[in-house]
Amino acid sequence: MTSPYAAGLDRNEANYTPLTPVSFLAKAAGVYPDRVAVIHGGLRRTWREVYARSRRLASALARRGVGRGDTVAAMLPNVPAMVELHFGPAMIGAVLNTLNTRLDADAIAFMLDHGEAKALFTDREFSGTVAQALARVKSKPLVIDVDDLLHEGGEFLGEKEYEAFLAEGDEAFEWTFPPDEWDAIALNYTSGTTGNPKGVVYHYRGAYLNAINNLLDWAMPKHAVYLWTLPMFHCNGWCFNWTMAAAAGTNVCLRRVDPKLILALIAEHKVTHYCGAPIVHSMLLNAPAEWRRGIDHEVHCLVAAAPPPAAVIEGMGRIGFDITHVYGLTETYGPAAVCAKHPEWSELTLEEQVKRNGRQGVAYLLEEGMTVLDPLTMQPVPWDGETMGEIMFRGNITMKGYLKNPKATEEAFRGGWFHSGDLAVMQPDGYAKIKDRSKDVIISGGENISSQEVEDVLYGHPAVMLAAVVAQPDPKWGETPCAFIELKEGVTASESEILDFCRSRMARFKVPKAVVFGPLPKTSTGKIQKFVLRDRAKSRSAIE
């Protein structure tokens, strides 16, 4: 029997429009045309201007033959042009590929070739790397230089400078909605530690929904002032390039992470929100108190990457910064889970508040599912806070798949869920708590040791700025924990002091066998590069 709701109620132009975050920009420009959209040094641009410039960009690209499904690459820091690039290419159905500015020439060349980039926008700061990459690509793209007045040095490599290229376009250009919201809007390469990185493909629907979800799950108000401490190239800035248009807020650009400058900008522009890895928050927390002068308003911050140490959550709250923990991966458009706070938690002890706020939590409102499953049986683990499984996602803010890599895509989506590779437990209230990356678990004498658990203890030591724990080969136990520690400036600590501190706070078999002091290797997004530390630990073991 045919349902009465199936006949004569078809999709048409009046009742259906494919979702695209470009519509956020059009509405911001239409409703709040004179509100400041972008701040960069002394530069101020309104939403009307950003919309007009993005349309010029789309028009100029189209006149150069760039169209639907073509890749537009960007090797840029957090500058105004990067904001516009999140809209211009999408207006003509092109796919934005933001490149990690810390990568070497070989990696950049691989991405330009693999993504088949037809255009590349690049900042002079990276001209050395980009020049080498362009010499190695199979097909050279159209190269446009971005001349940022806040940076000196570097060379021009392209045919034109960005402003001259925009002049080729028409600010009245009529952009179009994608014919299908499942079409690709962005390409992001994973920061793989072995082999070539995988190209993660985002669609319009996911970008739109996660941009809105950032507003919902962070309770961001209209006209928020957002400081770009997070690289815009990282998961498209966790979709906040599009979120800020939806909020008709203000983007405060920042070329590189500098704690003194960050705090100065927060004070000057009354920044209300920013995002970053735990290291960014640690830098602000440990900055001299005088750098925070003038910050007398509420500041909200998202922390992701590794779970934030308890000391960071507590410390940020102490200086008046409200911290929220989110969790996700490149494959989930950045954050796709949040440690959703309950009002009654404020009545708990500080220790208990920190414990609850440090979890990975629950799925974003617009991500359909996040859970912890046994990766072999694909069955849910008990909600006992002890049984480990793998965090998995499913829903609209999960990638389309890996570009030109069906085998990896099939494996990632095995069993109808996206496999994160993170090992976690489900706590009795349904909140997930990561115990480790599967590759970071230390198996010592048959016992599993969570590197995160040991790191949390180390962060409790007053001298510790950063800590990372990896497995070190051991002839007797197979593996033992090796701690790498970066101390706070002007503070000292000995190995024996650190080990005594650990022994008083954890089981003996979990205590690191060795402690190594010095700067920790980090990615451009602030993640500690544990694969580098694992190699160092192996080398130490071989010498010993």
PDB file of C-alpha atoms in Angstrom, residues 306-307 309 388 421-423 433-444 447-459 466-472 479-485 502 506 509-512 528 530-531 533-534:
ATOM      1  CA  ALA A 306      45.194  14.839  24.044  1.00  0.00           C
ATOM      2  CA  PRO A 307      42.862  14.908  27.046  1.00  0.00           C
ATOM      3  CA  PRO A 309      45.651  17.305  32.236  1.00  0.00           C
ATOM      4  CA  MET A 388      38.262  -0.955  27.339  1.00  0.00           C
ATOM      5  CA  GLY A 421      41.897   4.076  17.023  1.00  0.00           C
ATOM      6  CA  ASP A 422      41.425   5.547  20.509  1.00  0.00           C
ATOM      7  CA  LEU A 423      40.981   3.121  23.394  1.00  0.00           C
ATOM      8  CA  LYS A 433      36.907   8.426  28.785  1.00  0.00           C
ATOM      9  CA  ILE A 434      39.966   7.788  26.637  1.00  0.00           C
ATOM     10  CA  LYS A 435      42.603   5.583  28.176  1.00  0.00           C
ATOM     11  CA  ASP A 436      45.050   5.663  25.286  1.00  0.00           C
ATOM     12  CA  ARG A 437      45.679   5.460  21.601  1.00  0.00           C
ATOM     13  CA  SER A 438      45.883   1.782  20.683  1.00  0.00           C
ATOM     14  CA  LYS A 439      49.512   2.302  19.659  1.00  0.00           C
ATOM     15  CA  ASP A 440      50.345   4.137  22.909  1.00  0.00           C
ATOM     16  CA  VAL A 441      49.331   1.456  25.416  1.00  0.00           C
ATOM     17  CA  ILE A 442      52.405   0.141  27.235  1.00  0.00           C
ATOM     18  CA  ILE A 443      52.334  -3.596  27.909  1.00  0.00           C
ATOM     19  CA  SER A 444      54.720  -4.318  30.767  1.00  0.00           C
ATOM     20  CA  GLU A 447      49.975  -5.599  32.349  1.00  0.00           C
ATOM     21  CA  ASN A 448      48.461  -2.768  30.291  1.00  0.00           C
ATOM     22  CA  ILE A 449      49.629   0.690  31.341  1.00  0.00           C
ATOM     23  CA  SER A 450      47.798   3.771  30.095  1.00  0.00           C
ATOM     24  CA  SER A 451      50.348   6.388  29.066  1.00  0.00           C
ATOM     25  CA  GLN A 452      47.676   9.023  29.681  1.00  0.00           C
ATOM     26  CA  GLU A 453      47.226   7.913  33.282  1.00  0.00           C
ATOM     27  CA  VAL A 454      50.946   8.286  33.947  1.00  0.00           C
ATOM     28  CA  GLU A 455      51.004  11.649  32.173  1.00  0.00           C
ATOM     29  CA  ASP A 456      48.135  12.928  34.318  1.00  0.00           C
ATOM     30  CA  VAL A 457      50.192  12.181  37.430  1.00  0.00           C
ATOM     31  CA  LEU A 458      53.270  13.875  35.981  1.00  0.00           C
ATOM     32  CA  TYR A 459      51.283  17.016  35.173  1.00  0.00           C
ATOM     33  CA  LEU A 466      54.664  19.214  29.370  1.00  0.00           C
ATOM     34  CA  ALA A 467      54.849  15.450  29.738  1.00  0.00           C
ATOM     35  CA  ALA A 468      54.665  12.481  27.400  1.00  0.00           C
ATOM     36  CA  VAL A 469      55.057   8.819  28.259  1.00  0.00           C
ATOM     37  CA  VAL A 470      55.939   6.111  25.728  1.00  0.00           C
ATOM     38  CA  ALA A 471      57.043   2.494  25.802  1.00  0.00           C
ATOM     39  CA  GLN A 472      60.736   1.744  26.152  1.00  0.00           C
ATOM     40  CA  GLU A 479      58.200  -2.698  27.779  1.00  0.00           C
ATOM     41  CA  THR A 480      58.366  -0.141  30.556  1.00  0.00           C
ATOM     42  CA  PRO A 481      57.198   3.506  30.666  1.00  0.00           C
ATOM     43  CA  CYS A 482      59.706   6.185  29.690  1.00  0.00           C
ATOM     44  CA  ALA A 483      58.753   9.767  30.601  1.00  0.00           C
ATOM     45  CA  PHE A 484      59.807  12.774  28.528  1.00  0.00           C
ATOM     46  CA  ILE A 485      59.369  16.035  30.410  1.00  0.00           C
ATOM     47  CA  CYS A 502      55.069   9.087  40.822  1.00  0.00           C
ATOM     48  CA  MET A 506      50.446   5.128  41.386  1.00  0.00           C
ATOM     49  CA  PHE A 509      54.660  -1.169  37.842  1.00  0.00           C
ATOM     50  CA  LYS A 510      53.243   2.005  36.245  1.00  0.00           C
ATOM     51  CA  VAL A 511      56.066   4.257  37.463  1.00  0.00           C
ATOM     52  CA  PRO A 512      58.419   5.320  34.616  1.00  0.00           C
ATOM     53  CA  ILE A 528      53.270  16.010  21.021  1.00  0.00           C
ATOM     54  CA  LYS A 530      54.998  10.482  20.317  1.00  0.00           C
ATOM     55  CA  PHE A 531      56.381   8.577  17.349  1.00  0.00           C
ATOM     56  CA  LEU A 533      59.733   9.954  21.351  1.00  0.00           C
ATOM     57  CA  ARG A 534      59.199   6.234  20.777  1.00  0.00           C
TER      58      ARG A 534
END
